[in-house]
Amino acid sequence: MKLDQKFSEQKTSHLTLIDPDEQKPNKAASMALAAENGGTDAIMVGGSIASGLDRLENTVELIKDKTDLKVVLFPQDHSGLTDKADAVFFMSLLNSREKMYISGFQFLGAPLVKRYGLEVLPMAYLIVEPGGTVGFVGDAKEIPRDKPDAAVAYALTGQYMGMDYVYLEAGSGAEEPIPAKMVGAVKENIDVNLIIGGGIDTPKKAAKLSKAGADIIVTGTAIEEKDESAVVKKMVKAIKS
Ligand code: 1GP
């Protein structure tokens, strides 16, 4: 089944983010296996800093060897692409000040996406304060946490440009995730899938954001730090019940 179909059919989905730069491929694969045992729906592979093609490809290949999960790329630029994956979030960082993050790296990567035959999931990527590393790297004009209307306007911009996914990103390891009020306001106004990530490190936070309207919850840091399978199991239970 295509990932897009899976995401549309499920009430709330859970994605586990693995940054190939953070650990060796065999460790990444065992994290993915633990996440699969915990009930995650797919693995996202990517990060703010390029990992190198060898590391990226080995990571994706080993994850696919060890699990039955689909791998969706979450590329920082065209160097985050590989034909070993199943799909790609073809993303534009709409609130970047740097045009390379809006359409430049996409221009460089699009022919590769076509040649690799990846399932394409078009996404509007929006950075909200504090934004973390990705806000800095992506030269984002971060959406203020107390301005849900600005998030709604950007999310609608993405939808009207034809994107099927809107991702509100607080930044990996953010102290607090996207405010529930902002999630609710965006959900109320868009008709496409809403992805929420950054700083979701407890099942309670995940449940709150799912209740507020997130269609997909992304967690990364939480499984890097604790017993992966148990953490994912609790997160998944919290968002799907
Ligand atoms: C980062 O939103 C993701 O792009 C995940 O964030 O590492 O805080 O879970 P965390």
Short mmCIF file of C-alpha atoms and ligand atoms in Angstrom, two decimals:
data_model
loop_
_atom_site.label_atom_id
_atom_site.label_comp_id
_atom_site.label_asym_id
_atom_site.label_seq_id
_atom_site.Cartn_x
_atom_site.Cartn_y
_atom_site.Cartn_z
CA MET A 1 0.00 0.00 0.00
CA LYS A 2 1.23 3.50 -0.81
CA LEU A 3 2.07 5.57 2.25
CA ASP A 4 -0.31 8.33 1.20
CA GLN A 5 -3.20 5.86 1.22
CA LYS A 6 -2.19 4.49 4.63
CA PHE A 7 -2.01 7.98 6.13
CA SER A 8 -5.41 8.94 4.67
CA GLU A 9 -7.12 5.81 5.96
CA GLN A 10 -5.80 5.99 9.52
CA LYS A 11 -7.15 8.38 12.13
CA THR A 12 -3.73 9.30 13.50
CA SER A 13 -0.40 7.95 12.32
CA HIS A 14 2.94 7.80 14.08
CA LEU A 15 6.27 8.33 12.34
CA THR A 16 9.64 7.61 13.88
CA LEU A 17 12.39 9.96 12.72
CA ILE A 18 15.91 8.61 12.46
CA ASP A 19 18.76 10.97 11.65
CA PRO A 20 21.40 8.93 9.76
CA ASP A 21 24.08 11.30 10.99
CA GLU A 22 23.44 10.48 14.66
CA GLN A 23 24.39 6.80 14.82
CA LYS A 24 25.83 3.96 12.76
CA PRO A 25 23.47 2.16 10.36
CA ASN A 26 23.18 -1.02 12.47
CA LYS A 27 22.11 1.01 15.50
CA ALA A 28 19.60 2.92 13.32
CA ALA A 29 18.19 -0.40 12.11
CA SER A 30 17.78 -1.73 15.64
CA MET A 31 16.02 1.52 16.63
CA ALA A 32 13.69 1.07 13.64
CA LEU A 33 12.97 -2.52 14.63
CA ALA A 34 12.15 -1.43 18.16
CA ALA A 35 9.87 1.29 16.76
CA GLU A 36 8.16 -1.30 14.56
CA ASN A 37 7.58 -3.51 17.60
CA GLY A 38 6.16 -0.46 19.36
CA GLY A 39 3.62 0.03 16.54
CA THR A 40 5.05 2.95 14.55
CA ASP A 41 3.62 3.30 11.02
CA ALA A 42 6.78 4.14 9.03
CA ILE A 43 10.33 5.41 9.45
CA MET A 44 11.41 8.88 8.37
CA VAL A 45 15.09 9.20 7.55
CA GLY A 46 16.76 12.60 7.45
CA GLY A 47 18.32 15.42 9.46
CA SER A 48 19.52 18.99 9.24
CA ILE A 49 23.13 18.13 8.45
CA ALA A 50 24.10 15.95 5.48
CA SER A 51 25.17 12.45 6.55
CA GLY A 52 26.88 11.49 3.29
CA LEU A 53 25.36 9.20 0.69
CA ASP A 54 27.11 6.03 1.94
CA ARG A 55 25.80 6.49 5.48
CA LEU A 56 22.32 7.42 4.21
CA GLU A 57 22.09 4.42 1.88
CA ASN A 58 23.45 1.92 4.41
CA THR A 59 21.00 3.23 7.00
CA VAL A 60 17.98 2.92 4.72
CA GLU A 61 19.04 -0.51 3.43
CA LEU A 62 19.57 -1.94 6.90
CA ILE A 63 16.24 -0.55 8.15
CA LYS A 64 14.50 -2.18 5.22
CA ASP A 65 16.35 -5.47 5.82
CA LYS A 66 15.44 -5.61 9.49
CA THR A 67 11.83 -4.35 9.36
CA ASP A 68 8.76 -4.47 7.12
CA LEU A 69 8.28 -0.73 7.47
CA LYS A 70 8.32 1.75 4.63
CA VAL A 71 11.03 4.39 4.69
CA VAL A 72 10.17 7.95 3.78
CA LEU A 73 13.01 10.40 3.21
CA PHE A 74 13.00 13.74 5.02
CA PRO A 75 15.84 15.41 3.09
CA GLN A 76 17.66 18.57 4.14
CA ASP A 77 18.47 19.13 0.45
CA HIS A 78 19.04 17.03 -2.68
CA SER A 79 21.89 15.16 -0.98
CA GLY A 80 19.32 13.48 1.29
CA LEU A 81 17.86 11.46 -1.61
CA THR A 82 18.38 7.77 -2.37
CA ASP A 83 16.60 5.14 -4.43
CA LYS A 84 16.81 2.70 -1.50
CA ALA A 85 13.83 4.41 0.19
CA ASP A 86 10.13 4.03 -0.64
CA ALA A 87 8.97 7.63 -0.54
CA VAL A 88 10.04 11.21 -0.05
CA PHE A 89 8.51 14.20 1.63
CA PHE A 90 9.01 16.61 -1.27
CA MET A 91 9.11 19.62 0.97
CA SER A 92 9.35 23.37 0.66
CA LEU A 93 10.33 25.38 3.73
CA LEU A 94 7.79 28.08 3.01
CA ASN A 95 8.87 30.42 5.81
CA SER A 96 12.56 30.38 4.93
CA ARG A 97 14.32 33.61 3.96
CA GLU A 98 16.58 31.59 1.68
CA LYS A 99 15.16 30.71 -1.70
CA MET A 100 17.23 27.52 -1.96
CA TYR A 101 15.05 26.04 0.81
CA ILE A 102 11.83 27.12 -0.93
CA SER A 103 12.47 25.90 -4.48
CA GLY A 104 16.24 25.70 -5.15
CA PHE A 105 17.18 22.35 -3.61
CA GLN A 106 13.88 21.01 -4.93
CA PHE A 107 14.92 22.01 -8.45
CA LEU A 108 18.21 20.16 -8.00
CA GLY A 109 16.51 17.07 -6.54
CA ALA A 110 13.37 16.71 -8.64
CA PRO A 111 15.02 14.83 -11.56
CA LEU A 112 16.54 12.38 -9.03
CA VAL A 113 13.16 11.80 -7.38
CA LYS A 114 11.75 10.99 -10.81
CA ARG A 115 14.62 8.68 -11.74
CA TYR A 116 14.50 6.88 -8.37
CA GLY A 117 10.74 6.26 -8.71
CA LEU A 118 10.04 7.39 -5.14
CA GLU A 119 6.47 7.91 -3.96
CA VAL A 120 6.17 11.69 -3.68
CA LEU A 121 4.43 13.24 -0.67
CA PRO A 122 4.33 17.02 -1.38
CA MET A 123 4.72 18.93 1.86
CA ALA A 124 4.68 22.51 3.15
CA TYR A 125 7.29 22.61 5.92
CA LEU A 126 6.76 25.38 8.46
CA ILE A 127 9.09 26.21 11.32
CA VAL A 128 7.56 27.53 14.53
CA GLU A 129 9.56 29.01 17.45
CA PRO A 130 11.97 27.94 18.86
CA GLY A 131 12.88 26.11 15.63
CA GLY A 132 16.15 24.60 16.86
CA THR A 133 18.86 23.49 14.45
CA VAL A 134 16.53 23.26 11.47
CA GLY A 135 15.37 26.84 12.01
CA PHE A 136 18.99 28.02 11.98
CA VAL A 137 20.09 25.86 9.05
CA GLY A 138 16.96 26.63 7.03
CA ASP A 139 17.19 30.39 7.70
CA ALA A 140 13.57 30.37 8.87
CA LYS A 141 11.54 33.38 9.88
CA GLU A 142 10.00 31.32 12.68
CA ILE A 143 6.27 31.59 13.28
CA PRO A 144 5.74 33.05 16.79
CA ARG A 145 4.18 30.52 19.19
CA ASP A 146 1.41 32.95 20.10
CA LYS A 147 0.39 33.62 16.47
CA PRO A 148 -1.84 30.72 15.37
CA ASP A 149 -3.28 32.94 12.63
CA ALA A 150 0.15 33.17 10.98
CA ALA A 151 0.43 29.37 11.06
CA VAL A 152 -3.04 29.08 9.51
CA ALA A 153 -2.13 31.54 6.72
CA TYR A 154 1.07 29.65 5.90
CA ALA A 155 -0.70 26.26 6.07
CA LEU A 156 -3.38 27.49 3.67
CA THR A 157 -0.64 28.83 1.41
CA GLY A 158 0.78 25.31 1.24
CA GLN A 159 -2.62 23.75 0.59
CA TYR A 160 -3.51 26.25 -2.14
CA MET A 161 -0.12 25.62 -3.77
CA GLY A 162 -1.15 21.97 -4.02
CA MET A 163 0.70 20.33 -1.13
CA ASP A 164 -0.99 17.31 0.45
CA TYR A 165 0.84 17.64 3.77
CA VAL A 166 1.51 20.53 6.13
CA TYR A 167 4.22 19.98 8.76
CA LEU A 168 4.41 22.29 11.77
CA GLU A 169 7.92 21.86 13.18
CA ALA A 170 9.05 23.17 16.59
CA GLY A 171 12.60 21.85 16.05
CA SER A 172 14.14 18.60 17.19
CA GLY A 173 14.52 18.49 20.96
CA ALA A 174 12.36 21.59 21.52
CA GLU A 175 11.48 22.07 25.17
CA GLU A 176 7.79 22.34 24.31
CA PRO A 177 6.06 21.08 21.16
CA ILE A 178 3.79 23.15 18.89
CA PRO A 179 1.02 24.70 21.07
CA ALA A 180 -2.24 22.71 20.95
CA LYS A 181 -4.11 25.94 20.23
CA MET A 182 -2.08 26.43 17.03
CA VAL A 183 -2.61 22.79 15.98
CA GLY A 184 -6.36 23.17 16.49
CA ALA A 185 -6.54 26.42 14.53
CA VAL A 186 -4.61 24.99 11.57
CA LYS A 187 -6.58 21.74 11.57
CA GLU A 188 -9.85 23.64 11.53
CA ASN A 189 -8.81 25.55 8.43
CA ILE A 190 -7.06 23.05 6.16
CA ASP A 191 -8.27 19.96 4.31
CA VAL A 192 -4.87 18.28 3.91
CA ASN A 193 -2.87 16.11 6.33
CA LEU A 194 -1.40 17.90 9.33
CA ILE A 195 1.96 16.64 10.64
CA ILE A 196 3.26 17.79 14.03
CA GLY A 197 6.82 17.30 15.27
CA GLY A 198 9.55 18.62 17.53
CA GLY A 199 9.67 18.21 21.31
CA ILE A 200 7.02 15.49 21.58
CA ASP A 201 8.77 13.45 24.25
CA THR A 202 5.94 12.06 26.37
CA PRO A 203 2.76 10.11 25.54
CA LYS A 204 0.79 12.87 27.29
CA LYS A 205 2.10 15.55 24.90
CA ALA A 206 1.44 13.24 21.93
CA ALA A 207 -2.14 12.57 23.08
CA LYS A 208 -2.83 16.28 23.55
CA LEU A 209 -1.64 17.14 20.03
CA SER A 210 -3.49 14.25 18.45
CA LYS A 211 -6.67 15.38 20.21
CA ALA A 212 -6.03 18.94 19.00
CA GLY A 213 -6.03 17.72 15.37
CA ALA A 214 -2.66 16.25 14.35
CA ASP A 215 -3.06 13.59 11.66
CA ILE A 216 0.55 12.45 11.98
CA ILE A 217 2.81 12.68 15.04
CA VAL A 218 6.59 12.58 14.51
CA THR A 219 8.99 11.61 17.27
CA GLY A 220 12.76 11.41 17.05
CA THR A 221 14.71 12.37 20.16
CA ALA A 222 12.46 10.41 22.54
CA ILE A 223 13.50 7.09 21.05
CA GLU A 224 17.15 8.06 20.82
CA GLU A 225 17.28 8.50 24.57
CA LYS A 226 15.17 5.78 26.13
CA ASP A 227 14.01 2.17 25.75
CA GLU A 228 12.83 2.56 22.16
CA SER A 229 10.13 -0.06 21.89
CA ALA A 230 8.40 0.84 25.15
CA VAL A 231 8.52 4.58 24.37
CA VAL A 232 6.99 4.12 20.92
CA LYS A 233 4.35 1.71 22.25
CA LYS A 234 3.18 4.28 24.80
CA MET A 235 3.21 7.10 22.21
CA VAL A 236 1.25 5.06 19.68
CA LYS A 237 -1.30 3.97 22.30
CA ALA A 238 -1.72 7.59 23.40
CA ILE A 239 -2.42 8.94 19.91
CA LYS A 240 -4.54 6.09 18.60
CA SER A 241 -6.87 5.59 21.57
C1 1GP B 1 12.41 16.97 14.03
O1 1GP B 1 10.09 17.08 14.43
C2 1GP B 1 11.17 16.22 14.39
O2 1GP B 1 12.39 17.28 12.67
C3 1GP B 1 11.33 15.40 15.63
O3 1GP B 1 11.63 16.17 16.76
O4 1GP B 1 13.51 14.96 17.87
O5 1GP B 1 12.09 16.54 19.18
O6 1GP B 1 11.19 14.34 18.42
P1 1GP B 1 12.13 15.45 18.12
#
